[in-house]
mmCIF file of C-alpha atoms and ligand atoms in Angstrom:
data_model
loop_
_atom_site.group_PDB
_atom_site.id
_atom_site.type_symbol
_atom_site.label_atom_id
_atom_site.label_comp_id
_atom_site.label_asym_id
_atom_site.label_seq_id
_atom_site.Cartn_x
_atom_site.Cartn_y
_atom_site.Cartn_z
ATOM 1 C CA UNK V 1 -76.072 -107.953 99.893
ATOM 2 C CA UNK V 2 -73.419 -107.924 102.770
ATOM 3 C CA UNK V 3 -74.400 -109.435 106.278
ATOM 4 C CA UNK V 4 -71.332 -107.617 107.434
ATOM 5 C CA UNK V 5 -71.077 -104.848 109.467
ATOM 6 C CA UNK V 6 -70.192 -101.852 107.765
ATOM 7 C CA UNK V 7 -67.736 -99.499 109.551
ATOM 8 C CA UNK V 8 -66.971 -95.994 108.357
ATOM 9 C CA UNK V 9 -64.595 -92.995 109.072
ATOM 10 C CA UNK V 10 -63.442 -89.916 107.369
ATOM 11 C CA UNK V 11 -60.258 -87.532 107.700
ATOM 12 C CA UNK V 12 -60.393 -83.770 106.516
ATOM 13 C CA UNK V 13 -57.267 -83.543 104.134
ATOM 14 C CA UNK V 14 -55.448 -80.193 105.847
ATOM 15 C CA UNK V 15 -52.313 -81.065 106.485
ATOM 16 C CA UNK V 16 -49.930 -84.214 106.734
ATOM 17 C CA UNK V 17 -51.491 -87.024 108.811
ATOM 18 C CA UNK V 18 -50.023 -87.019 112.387
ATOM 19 C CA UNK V 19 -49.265 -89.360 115.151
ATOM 20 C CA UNK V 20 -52.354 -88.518 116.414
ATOM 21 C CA UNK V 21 -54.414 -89.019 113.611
ATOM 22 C CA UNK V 22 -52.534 -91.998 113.414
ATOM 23 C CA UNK V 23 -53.129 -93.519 116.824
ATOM 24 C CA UNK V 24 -56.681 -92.459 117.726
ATOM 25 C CA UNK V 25 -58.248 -93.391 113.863
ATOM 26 C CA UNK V 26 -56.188 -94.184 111.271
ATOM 27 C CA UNK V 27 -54.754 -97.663 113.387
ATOM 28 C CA UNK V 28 -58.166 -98.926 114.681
ATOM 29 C CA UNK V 29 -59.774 -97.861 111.499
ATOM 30 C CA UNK V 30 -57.322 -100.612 109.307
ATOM 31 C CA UNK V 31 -57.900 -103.146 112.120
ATOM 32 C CA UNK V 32 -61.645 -103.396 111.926
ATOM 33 C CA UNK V 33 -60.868 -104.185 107.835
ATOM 34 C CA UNK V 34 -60.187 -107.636 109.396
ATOM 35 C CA UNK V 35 -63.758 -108.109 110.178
ATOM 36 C CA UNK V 36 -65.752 -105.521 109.037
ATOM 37 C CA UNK V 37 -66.435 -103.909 105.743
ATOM 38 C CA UNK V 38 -64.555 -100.648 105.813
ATOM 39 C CA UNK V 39 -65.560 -97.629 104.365
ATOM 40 C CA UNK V 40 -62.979 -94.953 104.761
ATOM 41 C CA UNK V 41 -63.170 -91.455 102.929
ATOM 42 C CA UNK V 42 -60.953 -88.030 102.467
ATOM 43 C CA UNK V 43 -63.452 -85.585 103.831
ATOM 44 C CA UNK V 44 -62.653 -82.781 101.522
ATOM 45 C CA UNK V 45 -65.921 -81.131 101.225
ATOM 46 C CA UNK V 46 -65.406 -80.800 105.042
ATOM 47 C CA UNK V 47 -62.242 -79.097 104.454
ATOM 48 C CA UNK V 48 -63.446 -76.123 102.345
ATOM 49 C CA UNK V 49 -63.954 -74.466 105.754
ATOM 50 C CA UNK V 50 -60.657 -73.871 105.560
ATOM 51 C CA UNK V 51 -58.572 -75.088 102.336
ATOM 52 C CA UNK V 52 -59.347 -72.514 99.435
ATOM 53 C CA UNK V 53 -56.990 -73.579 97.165
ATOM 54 C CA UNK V 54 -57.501 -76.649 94.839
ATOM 55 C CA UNK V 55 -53.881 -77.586 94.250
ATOM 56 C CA UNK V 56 -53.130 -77.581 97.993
ATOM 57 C CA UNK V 57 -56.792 -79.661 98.380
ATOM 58 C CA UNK V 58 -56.119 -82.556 95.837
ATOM 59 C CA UNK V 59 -51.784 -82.406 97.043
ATOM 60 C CA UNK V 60 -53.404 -83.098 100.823
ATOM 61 C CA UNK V 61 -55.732 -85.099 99.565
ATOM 62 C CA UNK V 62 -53.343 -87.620 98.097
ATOM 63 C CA UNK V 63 -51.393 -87.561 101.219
ATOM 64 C CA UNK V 64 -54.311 -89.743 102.592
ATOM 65 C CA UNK V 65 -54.620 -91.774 99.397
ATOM 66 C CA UNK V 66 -50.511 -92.533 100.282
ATOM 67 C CA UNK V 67 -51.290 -93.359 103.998
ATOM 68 C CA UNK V 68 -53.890 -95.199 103.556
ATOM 69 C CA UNK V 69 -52.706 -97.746 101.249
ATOM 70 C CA UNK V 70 -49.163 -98.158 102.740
ATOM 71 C CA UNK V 71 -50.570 -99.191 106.256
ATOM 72 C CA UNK V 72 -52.072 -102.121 104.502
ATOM 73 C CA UNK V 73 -55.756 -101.055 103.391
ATOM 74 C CA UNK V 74 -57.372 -103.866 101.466
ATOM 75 C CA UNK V 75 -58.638 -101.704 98.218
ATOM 76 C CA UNK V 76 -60.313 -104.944 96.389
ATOM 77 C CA UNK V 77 -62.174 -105.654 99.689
ATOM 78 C CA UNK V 78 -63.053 -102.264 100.635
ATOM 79 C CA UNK V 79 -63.446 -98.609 99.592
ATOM 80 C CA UNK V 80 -61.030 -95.416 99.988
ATOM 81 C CA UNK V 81 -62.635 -92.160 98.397
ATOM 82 C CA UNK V 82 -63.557 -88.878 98.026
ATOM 83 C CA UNK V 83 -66.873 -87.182 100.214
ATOM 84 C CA UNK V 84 -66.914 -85.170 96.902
ATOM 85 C CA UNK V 85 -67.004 -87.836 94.156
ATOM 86 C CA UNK V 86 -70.008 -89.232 95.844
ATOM 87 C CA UNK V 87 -73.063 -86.500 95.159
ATOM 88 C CA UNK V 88 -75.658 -87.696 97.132
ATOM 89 C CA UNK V 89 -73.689 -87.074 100.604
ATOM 90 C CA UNK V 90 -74.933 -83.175 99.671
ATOM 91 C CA UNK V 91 -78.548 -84.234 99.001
ATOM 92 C CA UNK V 92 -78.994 -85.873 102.101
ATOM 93 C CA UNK V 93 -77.234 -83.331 103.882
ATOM 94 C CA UNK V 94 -79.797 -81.103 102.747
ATOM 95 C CA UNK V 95 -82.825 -83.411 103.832
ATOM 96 C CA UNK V 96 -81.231 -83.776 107.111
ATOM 97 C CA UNK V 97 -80.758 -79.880 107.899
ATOM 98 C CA UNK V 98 -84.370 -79.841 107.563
ATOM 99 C CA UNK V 99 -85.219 -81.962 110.787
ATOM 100 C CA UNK V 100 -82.182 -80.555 112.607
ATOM 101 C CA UNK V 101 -82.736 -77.964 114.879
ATOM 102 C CA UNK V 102 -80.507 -74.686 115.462
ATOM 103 C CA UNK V 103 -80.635 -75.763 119.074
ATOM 104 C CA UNK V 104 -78.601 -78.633 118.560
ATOM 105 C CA UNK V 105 -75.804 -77.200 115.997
ATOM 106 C CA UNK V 106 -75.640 -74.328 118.561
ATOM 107 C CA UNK V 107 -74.204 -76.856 120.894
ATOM 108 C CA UNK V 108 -71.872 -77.555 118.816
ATOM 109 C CA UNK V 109 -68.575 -77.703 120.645
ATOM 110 C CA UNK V 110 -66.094 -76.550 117.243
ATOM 111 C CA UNK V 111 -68.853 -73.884 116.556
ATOM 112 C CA UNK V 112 -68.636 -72.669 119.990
ATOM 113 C CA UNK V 113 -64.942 -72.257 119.899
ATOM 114 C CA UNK V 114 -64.596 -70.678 116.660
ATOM 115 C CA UNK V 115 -67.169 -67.797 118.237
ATOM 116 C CA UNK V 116 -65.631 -67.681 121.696
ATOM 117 C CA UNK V 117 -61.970 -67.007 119.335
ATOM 118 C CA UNK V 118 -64.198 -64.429 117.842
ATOM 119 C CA UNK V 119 -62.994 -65.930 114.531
ATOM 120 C CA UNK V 120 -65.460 -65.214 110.806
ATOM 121 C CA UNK V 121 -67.752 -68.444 110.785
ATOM 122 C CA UNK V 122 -69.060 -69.514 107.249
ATOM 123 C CA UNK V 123 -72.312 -71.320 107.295
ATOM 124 C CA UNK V 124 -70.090 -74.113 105.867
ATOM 125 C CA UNK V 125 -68.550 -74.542 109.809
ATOM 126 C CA UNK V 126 -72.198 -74.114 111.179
ATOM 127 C CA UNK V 127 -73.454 -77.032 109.652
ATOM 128 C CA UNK V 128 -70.750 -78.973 109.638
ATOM 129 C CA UNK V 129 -72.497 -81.904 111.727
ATOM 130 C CA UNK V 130 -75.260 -82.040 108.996
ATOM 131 C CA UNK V 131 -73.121 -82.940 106.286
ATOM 132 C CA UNK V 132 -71.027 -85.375 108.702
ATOM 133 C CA UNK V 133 -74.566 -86.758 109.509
ATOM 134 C CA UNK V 134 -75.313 -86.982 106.373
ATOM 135 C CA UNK V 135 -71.500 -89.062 105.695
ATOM 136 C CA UNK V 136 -72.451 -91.359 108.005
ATOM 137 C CA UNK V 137 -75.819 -92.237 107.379
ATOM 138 C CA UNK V 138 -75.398 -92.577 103.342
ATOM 139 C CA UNK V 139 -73.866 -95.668 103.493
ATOM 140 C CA UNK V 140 -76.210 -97.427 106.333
ATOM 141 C CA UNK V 141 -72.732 -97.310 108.117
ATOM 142 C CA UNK V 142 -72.782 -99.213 111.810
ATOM 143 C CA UNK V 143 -69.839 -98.171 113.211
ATOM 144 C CA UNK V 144 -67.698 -95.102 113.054
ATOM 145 C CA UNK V 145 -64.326 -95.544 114.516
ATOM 146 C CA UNK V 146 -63.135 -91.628 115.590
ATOM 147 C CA UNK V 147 -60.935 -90.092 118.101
ATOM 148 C CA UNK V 148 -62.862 -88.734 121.328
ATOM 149 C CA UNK V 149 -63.219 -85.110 120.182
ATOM 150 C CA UNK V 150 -65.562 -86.556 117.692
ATOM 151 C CA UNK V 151 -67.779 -87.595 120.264
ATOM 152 C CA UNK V 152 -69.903 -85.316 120.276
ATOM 153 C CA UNK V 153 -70.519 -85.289 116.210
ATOM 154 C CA UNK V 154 -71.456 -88.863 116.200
ATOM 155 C CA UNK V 155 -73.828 -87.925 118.992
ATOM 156 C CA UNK V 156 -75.285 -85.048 117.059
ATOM 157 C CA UNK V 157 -75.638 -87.718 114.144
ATOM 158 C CA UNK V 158 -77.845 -90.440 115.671
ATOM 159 C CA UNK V 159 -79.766 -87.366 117.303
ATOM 160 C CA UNK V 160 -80.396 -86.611 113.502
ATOM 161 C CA UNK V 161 -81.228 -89.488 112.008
ATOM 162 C CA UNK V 162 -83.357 -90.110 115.392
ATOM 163 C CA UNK V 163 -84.912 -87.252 114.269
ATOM 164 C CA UNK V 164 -85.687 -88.063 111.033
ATOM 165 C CA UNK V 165 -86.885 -91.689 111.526
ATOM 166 C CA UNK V 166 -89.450 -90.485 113.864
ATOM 167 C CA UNK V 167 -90.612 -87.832 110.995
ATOM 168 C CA UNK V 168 -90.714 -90.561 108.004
ATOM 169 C CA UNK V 169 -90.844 -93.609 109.996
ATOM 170 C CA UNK V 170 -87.646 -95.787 109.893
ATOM 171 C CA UNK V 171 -85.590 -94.996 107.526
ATOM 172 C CA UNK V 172 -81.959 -94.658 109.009
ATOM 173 C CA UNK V 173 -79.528 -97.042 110.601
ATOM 174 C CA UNK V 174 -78.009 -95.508 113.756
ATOM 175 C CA UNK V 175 -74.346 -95.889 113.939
ATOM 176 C CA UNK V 176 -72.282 -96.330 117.056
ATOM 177 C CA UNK V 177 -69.067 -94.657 117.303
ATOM 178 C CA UNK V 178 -66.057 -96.640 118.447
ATOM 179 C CA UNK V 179 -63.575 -94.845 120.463
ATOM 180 C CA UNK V 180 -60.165 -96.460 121.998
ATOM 181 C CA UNK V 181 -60.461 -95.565 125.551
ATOM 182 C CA UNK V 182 -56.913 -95.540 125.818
ATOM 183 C CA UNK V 183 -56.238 -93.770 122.317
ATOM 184 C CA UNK V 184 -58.218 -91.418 122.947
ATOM 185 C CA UNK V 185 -56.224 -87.950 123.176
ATOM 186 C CA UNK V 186 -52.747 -88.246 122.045
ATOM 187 C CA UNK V 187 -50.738 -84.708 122.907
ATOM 188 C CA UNK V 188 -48.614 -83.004 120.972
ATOM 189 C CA UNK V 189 -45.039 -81.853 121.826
ATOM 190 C CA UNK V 190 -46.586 -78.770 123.729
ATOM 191 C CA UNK V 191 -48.884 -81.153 125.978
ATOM 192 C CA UNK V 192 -51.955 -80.005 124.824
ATOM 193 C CA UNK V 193 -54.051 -81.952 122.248
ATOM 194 C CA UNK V 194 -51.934 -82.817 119.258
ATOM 195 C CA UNK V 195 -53.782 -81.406 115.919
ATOM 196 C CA UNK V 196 -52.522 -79.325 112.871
ATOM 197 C CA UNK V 197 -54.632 -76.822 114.124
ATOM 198 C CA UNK V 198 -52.066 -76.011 117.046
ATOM 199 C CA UNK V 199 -48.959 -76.675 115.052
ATOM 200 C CA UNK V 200 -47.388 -79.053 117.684
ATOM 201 C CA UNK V 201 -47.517 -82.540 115.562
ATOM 202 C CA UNK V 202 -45.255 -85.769 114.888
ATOM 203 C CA UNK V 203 -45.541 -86.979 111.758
ATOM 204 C CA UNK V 204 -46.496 -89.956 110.657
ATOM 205 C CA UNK V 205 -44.206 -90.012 107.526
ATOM 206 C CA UNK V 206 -41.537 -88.318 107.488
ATOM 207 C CA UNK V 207 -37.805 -89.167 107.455
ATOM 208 C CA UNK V 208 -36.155 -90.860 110.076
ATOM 209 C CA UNK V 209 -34.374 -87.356 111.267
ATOM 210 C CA UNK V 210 -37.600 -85.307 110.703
ATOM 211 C CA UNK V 211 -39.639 -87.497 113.369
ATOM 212 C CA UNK V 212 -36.213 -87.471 115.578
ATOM 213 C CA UNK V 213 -36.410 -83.929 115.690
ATOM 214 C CA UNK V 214 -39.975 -83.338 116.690
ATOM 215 C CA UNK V 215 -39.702 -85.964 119.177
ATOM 216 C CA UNK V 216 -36.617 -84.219 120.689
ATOM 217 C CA UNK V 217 -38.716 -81.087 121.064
ATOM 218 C CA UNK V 218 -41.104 -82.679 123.186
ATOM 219 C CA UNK V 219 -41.839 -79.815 126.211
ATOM 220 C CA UNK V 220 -41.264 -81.644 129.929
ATOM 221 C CA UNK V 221 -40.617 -80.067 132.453
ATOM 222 C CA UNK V 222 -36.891 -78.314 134.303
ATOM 223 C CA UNK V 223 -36.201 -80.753 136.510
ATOM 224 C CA UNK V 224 -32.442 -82.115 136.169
ATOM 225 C CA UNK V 225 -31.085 -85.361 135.221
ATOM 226 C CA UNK V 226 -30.610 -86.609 139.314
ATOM 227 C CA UNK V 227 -33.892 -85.532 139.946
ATOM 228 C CA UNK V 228 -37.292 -88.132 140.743
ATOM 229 C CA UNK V 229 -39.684 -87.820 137.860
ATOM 230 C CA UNK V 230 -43.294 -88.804 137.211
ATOM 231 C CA UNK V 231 -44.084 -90.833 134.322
ATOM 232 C CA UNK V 232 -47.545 -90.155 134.486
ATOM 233 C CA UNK V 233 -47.960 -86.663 134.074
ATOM 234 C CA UNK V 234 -44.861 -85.954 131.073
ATOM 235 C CA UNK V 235 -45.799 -86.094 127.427
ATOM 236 C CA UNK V 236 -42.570 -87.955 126.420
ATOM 237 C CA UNK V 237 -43.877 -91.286 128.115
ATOM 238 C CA UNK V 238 -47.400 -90.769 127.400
ATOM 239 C CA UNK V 239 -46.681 -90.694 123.817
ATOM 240 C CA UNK V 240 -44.073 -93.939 124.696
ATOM 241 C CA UNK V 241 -46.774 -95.971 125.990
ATOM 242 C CA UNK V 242 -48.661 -96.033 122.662
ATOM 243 C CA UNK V 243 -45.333 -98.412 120.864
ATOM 244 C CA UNK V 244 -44.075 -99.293 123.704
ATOM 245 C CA UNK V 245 -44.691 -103.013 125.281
ATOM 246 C CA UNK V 246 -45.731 -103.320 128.681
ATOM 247 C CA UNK V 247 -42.493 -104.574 130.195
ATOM 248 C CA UNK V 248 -40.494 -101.438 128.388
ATOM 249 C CA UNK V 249 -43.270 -99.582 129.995
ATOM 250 C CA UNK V 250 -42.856 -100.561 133.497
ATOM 251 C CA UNK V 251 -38.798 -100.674 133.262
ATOM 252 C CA UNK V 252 -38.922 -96.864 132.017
ATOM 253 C CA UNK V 253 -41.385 -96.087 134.554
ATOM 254 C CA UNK V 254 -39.381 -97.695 137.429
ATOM 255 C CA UNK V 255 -36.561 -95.065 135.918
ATOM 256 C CA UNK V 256 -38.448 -92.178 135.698
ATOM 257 C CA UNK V 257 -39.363 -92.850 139.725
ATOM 258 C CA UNK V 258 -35.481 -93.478 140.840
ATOM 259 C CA UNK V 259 -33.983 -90.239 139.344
ATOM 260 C CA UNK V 260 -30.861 -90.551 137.332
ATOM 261 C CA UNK V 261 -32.641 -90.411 133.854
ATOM 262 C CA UNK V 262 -32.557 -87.538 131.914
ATOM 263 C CA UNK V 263 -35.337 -86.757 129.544
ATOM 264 C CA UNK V 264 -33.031 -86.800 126.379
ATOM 265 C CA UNK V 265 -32.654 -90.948 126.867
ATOM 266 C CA UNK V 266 -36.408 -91.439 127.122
ATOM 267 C CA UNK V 267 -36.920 -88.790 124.442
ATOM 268 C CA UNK V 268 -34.308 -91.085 121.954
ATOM 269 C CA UNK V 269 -36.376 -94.081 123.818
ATOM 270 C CA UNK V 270 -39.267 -92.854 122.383
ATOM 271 C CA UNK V 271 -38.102 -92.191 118.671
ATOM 272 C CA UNK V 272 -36.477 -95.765 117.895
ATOM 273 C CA UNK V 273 -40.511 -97.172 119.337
ATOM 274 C CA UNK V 274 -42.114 -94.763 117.024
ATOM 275 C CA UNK V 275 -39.807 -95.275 114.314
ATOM 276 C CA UNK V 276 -39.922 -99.236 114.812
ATOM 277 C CA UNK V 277 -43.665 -99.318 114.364
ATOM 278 C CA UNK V 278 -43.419 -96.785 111.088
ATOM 279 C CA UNK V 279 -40.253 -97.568 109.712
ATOM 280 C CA UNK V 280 -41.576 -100.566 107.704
ATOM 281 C CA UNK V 281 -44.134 -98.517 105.791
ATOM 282 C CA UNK V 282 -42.276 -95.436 105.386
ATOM 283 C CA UNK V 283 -40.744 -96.619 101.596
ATOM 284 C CA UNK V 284 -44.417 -97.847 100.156
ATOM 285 C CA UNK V 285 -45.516 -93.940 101.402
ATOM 286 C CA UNK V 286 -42.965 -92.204 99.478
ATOM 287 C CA UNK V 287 -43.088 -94.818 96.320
ATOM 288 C CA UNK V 288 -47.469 -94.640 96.184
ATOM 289 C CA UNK V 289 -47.328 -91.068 96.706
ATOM 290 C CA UNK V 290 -45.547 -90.211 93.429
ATOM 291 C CA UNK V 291 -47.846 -92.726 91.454
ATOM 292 C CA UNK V 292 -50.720 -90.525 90.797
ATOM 293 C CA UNK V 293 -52.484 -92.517 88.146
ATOM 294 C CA UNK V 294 -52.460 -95.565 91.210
ATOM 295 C CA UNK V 295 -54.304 -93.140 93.365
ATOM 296 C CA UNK V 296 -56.648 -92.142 90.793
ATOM 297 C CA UNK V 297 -57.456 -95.490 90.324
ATOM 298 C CA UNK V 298 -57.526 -96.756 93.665
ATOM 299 C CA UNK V 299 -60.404 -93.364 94.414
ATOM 300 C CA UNK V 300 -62.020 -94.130 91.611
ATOM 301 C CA UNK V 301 -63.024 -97.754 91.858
ATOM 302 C CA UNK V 302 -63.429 -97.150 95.446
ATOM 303 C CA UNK V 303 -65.837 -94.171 94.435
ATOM 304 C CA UNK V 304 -68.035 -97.054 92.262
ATOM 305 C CA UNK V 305 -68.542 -99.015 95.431
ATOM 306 C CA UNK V 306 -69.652 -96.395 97.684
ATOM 307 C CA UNK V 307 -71.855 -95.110 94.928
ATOM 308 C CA UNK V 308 -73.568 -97.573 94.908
ATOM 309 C CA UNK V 309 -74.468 -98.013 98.416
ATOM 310 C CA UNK V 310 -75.417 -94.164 98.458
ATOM 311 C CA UNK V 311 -77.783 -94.150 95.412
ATOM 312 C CA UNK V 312 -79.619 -97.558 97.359
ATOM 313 C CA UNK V 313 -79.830 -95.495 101.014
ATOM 314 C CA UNK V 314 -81.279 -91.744 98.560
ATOM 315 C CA UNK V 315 -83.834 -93.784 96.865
ATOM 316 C CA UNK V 316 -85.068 -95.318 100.364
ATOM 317 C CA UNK V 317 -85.005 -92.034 101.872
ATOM 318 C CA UNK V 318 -85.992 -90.282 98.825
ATOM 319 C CA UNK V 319 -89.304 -92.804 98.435
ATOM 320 C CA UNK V 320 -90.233 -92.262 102.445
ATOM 321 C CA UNK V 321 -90.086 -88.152 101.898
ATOM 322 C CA UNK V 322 -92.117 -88.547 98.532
ATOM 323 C CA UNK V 323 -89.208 -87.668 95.869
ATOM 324 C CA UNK V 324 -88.258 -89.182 92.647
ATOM 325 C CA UNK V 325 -86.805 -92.603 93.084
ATOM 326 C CA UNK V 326 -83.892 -93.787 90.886
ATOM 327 C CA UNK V 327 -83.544 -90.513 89.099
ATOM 328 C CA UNK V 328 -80.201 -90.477 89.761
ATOM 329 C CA UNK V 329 -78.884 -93.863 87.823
ATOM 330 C CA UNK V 330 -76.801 -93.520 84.928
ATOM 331 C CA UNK V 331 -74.077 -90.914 85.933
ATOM 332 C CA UNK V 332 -70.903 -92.645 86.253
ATOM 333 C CA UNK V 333 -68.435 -92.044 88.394
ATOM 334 C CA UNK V 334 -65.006 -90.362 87.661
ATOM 335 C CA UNK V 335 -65.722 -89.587 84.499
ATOM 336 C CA UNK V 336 -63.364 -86.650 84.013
ATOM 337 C CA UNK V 337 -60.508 -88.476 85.798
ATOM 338 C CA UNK V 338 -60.505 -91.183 82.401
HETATM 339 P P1 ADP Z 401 -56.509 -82.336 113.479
HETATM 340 O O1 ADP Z 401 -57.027 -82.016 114.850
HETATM 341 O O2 ADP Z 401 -55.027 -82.451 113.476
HETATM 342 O O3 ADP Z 401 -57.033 -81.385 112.423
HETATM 343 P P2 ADP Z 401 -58.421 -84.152 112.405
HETATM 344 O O4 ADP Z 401 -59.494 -83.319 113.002
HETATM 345 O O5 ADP Z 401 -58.235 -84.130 110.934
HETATM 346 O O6 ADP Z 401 -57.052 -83.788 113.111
HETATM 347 O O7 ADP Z 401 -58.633 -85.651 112.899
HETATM 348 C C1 ADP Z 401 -58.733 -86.794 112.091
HETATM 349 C C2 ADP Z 401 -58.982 -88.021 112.962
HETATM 350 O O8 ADP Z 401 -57.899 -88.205 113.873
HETATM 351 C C3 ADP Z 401 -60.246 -87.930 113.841
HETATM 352 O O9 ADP Z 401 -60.850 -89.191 113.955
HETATM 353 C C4 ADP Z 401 -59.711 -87.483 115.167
HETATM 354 O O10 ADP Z 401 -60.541 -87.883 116.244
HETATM 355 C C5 ADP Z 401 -58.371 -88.189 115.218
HETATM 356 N N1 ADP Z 401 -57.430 -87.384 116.009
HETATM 357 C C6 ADP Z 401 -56.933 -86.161 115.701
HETATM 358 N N2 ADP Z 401 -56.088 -85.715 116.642
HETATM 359 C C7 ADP Z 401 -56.035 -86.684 117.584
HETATM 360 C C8 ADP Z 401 -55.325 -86.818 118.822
HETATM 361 N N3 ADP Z 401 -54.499 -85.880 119.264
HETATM 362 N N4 ADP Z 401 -55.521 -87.937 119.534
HETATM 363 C C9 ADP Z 401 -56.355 -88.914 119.096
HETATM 364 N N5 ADP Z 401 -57.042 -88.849 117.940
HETATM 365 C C10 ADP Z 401 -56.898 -87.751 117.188
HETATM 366 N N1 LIG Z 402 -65.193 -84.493 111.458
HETATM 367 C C1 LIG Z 402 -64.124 -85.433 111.291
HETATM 368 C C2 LIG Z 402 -62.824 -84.777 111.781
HETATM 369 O O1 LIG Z 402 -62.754 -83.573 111.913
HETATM 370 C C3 LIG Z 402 -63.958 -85.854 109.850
HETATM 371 C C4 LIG Z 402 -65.208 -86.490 109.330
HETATM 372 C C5 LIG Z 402 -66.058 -85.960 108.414
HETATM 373 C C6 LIG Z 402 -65.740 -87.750 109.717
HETATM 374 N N2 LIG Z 402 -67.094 -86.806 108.174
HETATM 375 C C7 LIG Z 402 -66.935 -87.919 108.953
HETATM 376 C C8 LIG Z 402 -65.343 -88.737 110.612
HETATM 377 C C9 LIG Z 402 -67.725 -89.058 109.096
HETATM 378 C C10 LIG Z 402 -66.139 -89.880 110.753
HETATM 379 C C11 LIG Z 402 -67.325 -90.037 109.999
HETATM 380 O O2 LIG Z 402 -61.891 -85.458 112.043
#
């Protein structure tokens, strides 16, 4: 048994990760793989809210597979896989739901925008903290590094396994979630939060021109190139800061307060920073994202080790609600993948 902490995150595969993504998980997530044990997963069952169609899922779903391992993730020392190949994730989901009150999934912040937007919600979206819960707690997981609009679900999640502890005695390890203070809300081009659901991303791989192009369209505001500006309140240098070092900081800042600067030099400021920092990887994305059988068989030995954790954390839980222990041994993972 490990005496190491474990840590543990997941990302919904809708869409190409961002700079967003990027900065407020993906980056702190591969740093605690220094010290910690790191469990890192492609929330797809998460993202049948919304992706209903399988080639697009497993396509997106590769795209993480492809991050993932070109920013460095240690695959022999930890685990990258699919919240689907692991089966016990859904039974404790269900366990949980039954010591989580309505109440507290009503307060749920997504669920309460997707009925203020009047938009169809599918159970699947209600419960969506249960299963996350459930993500968490599976794998006896310490710490969860997120970006802050997952706050509130890691909240919800110790409120759930609080819950259940105090029904079947302790049973659950509460996790802590670990959010960069100064990560914590990157905007997109338009200013407001950047997320595929708004359409206003940088990617994280892309070409060289494609980021240049989104960065370029980075909204500021009218004012003209002789005109005094304020770094802190324009999107271009807020998303600067994050690759920037201090002392490039300060000297654009000193700019931005003497007029004289237009926003196109601290816009191409900004690209050769980003592109800098991502540059290096960019190849090992494009070459690891062709190599499907890699992927396979990085999810699928991943998928072994996580397994195995799971099946350990169900029989406990399992045994303290008075279920069959152990029932479950003897599947094998990723069978149908060879
Ligand atoms: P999106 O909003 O684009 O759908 P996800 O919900 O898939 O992004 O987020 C995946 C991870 O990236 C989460 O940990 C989330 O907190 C983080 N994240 C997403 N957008 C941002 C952002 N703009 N700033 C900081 N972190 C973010
Ligand atoms: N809800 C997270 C998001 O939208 C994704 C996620 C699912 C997750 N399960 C998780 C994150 C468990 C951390 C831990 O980004």
């Amino acid at each position: 048994m490990t005496t190491m902490r474990r840590t543990l995150s997941g990302i919904k595969p809708t869409g190409q990760p961002h700079l967003g993504n990027y900065l407020g998980m993906i980056k702190p997530a591969l740093a605690l793989q220094q010290t910690r044990e790191a469990f890192y997963f492609i929330a797809d069952f998460h993202a049948l809210t919304t992706v209903r169609d399988a080639e697009v899922m497993r396509e997106q779903s590769y795209e993480l597979v492809a991050t993932f391992a070109a920013l460095g993730m240690d695959f022999e020392r930890h685990a990258f896989f699919r919240q689907s190949d692991i089966p016990e994730v859904t039974e404790l989901a269900w366990m949980l739901s039954c010591v989580t009150p309505m109440g507290l999934l009503e307060r749920a912040h997504a669920f309460k925008d997707a009925r203020g937007r009047n938009q169809e919600i599918n159970h699947g979206l209600f419960a969506y903290p249960v299963l996350m819960a459930a993500d968490i707690l599976i794998y006896d997981s310490h710490e969860v590094p997120v970006g802050r609009d997952q706050k509130q679900h890691l909240e919800m999640t110790r409120d759930i396994a609080q819950s259940f502890n105090r029904v079947f005695g302790e049973t659950l390890v509460i996790p802590e979630a670990v959010i960069g203070e100064e990560v914590a809300t990157i905007p997109g081009i338009d200013g407001r939060k950047m997320s595929k659901s708004y359409g206003n991303e940088l990617p994280l791989f892309s070409t060289g021109k494609q980021l240049r192009k989104a960065v370029m369209r980075i909204v500021t505001d009218s004012k003209t190139v002789e005109d005094v500006k304020d770094p802190e309140t324009c999107n271009v240098f807020k998303i600067f800061t994050h690759f920037a070092s201090k002392a490039a900081q300060n000297e654009w800042a000193a700019r931005y307060r003497a007029g004289g600067m237009g926003y196109g030099e601290i816009k191409q400021a900004t690209f050769e920073a980003i592109d800098a920092e991502i540059a290096p990887f960019r190849e090992g994305y494009f070459e690891i994202r062709r190599d499907t059988a890699r992927m396979e068989q990085i999810l699928a030995q991943s998928a072994a080790k996580a397994r195995k954790i799971a099946r350990g954390v169900m029989d406990r839980v399992r045994e303290k609600a008075g279920y069959t222990v152990g029932y479950s041994v003897g599947y094998s993972v990723g069978t149908t993948a060879g």
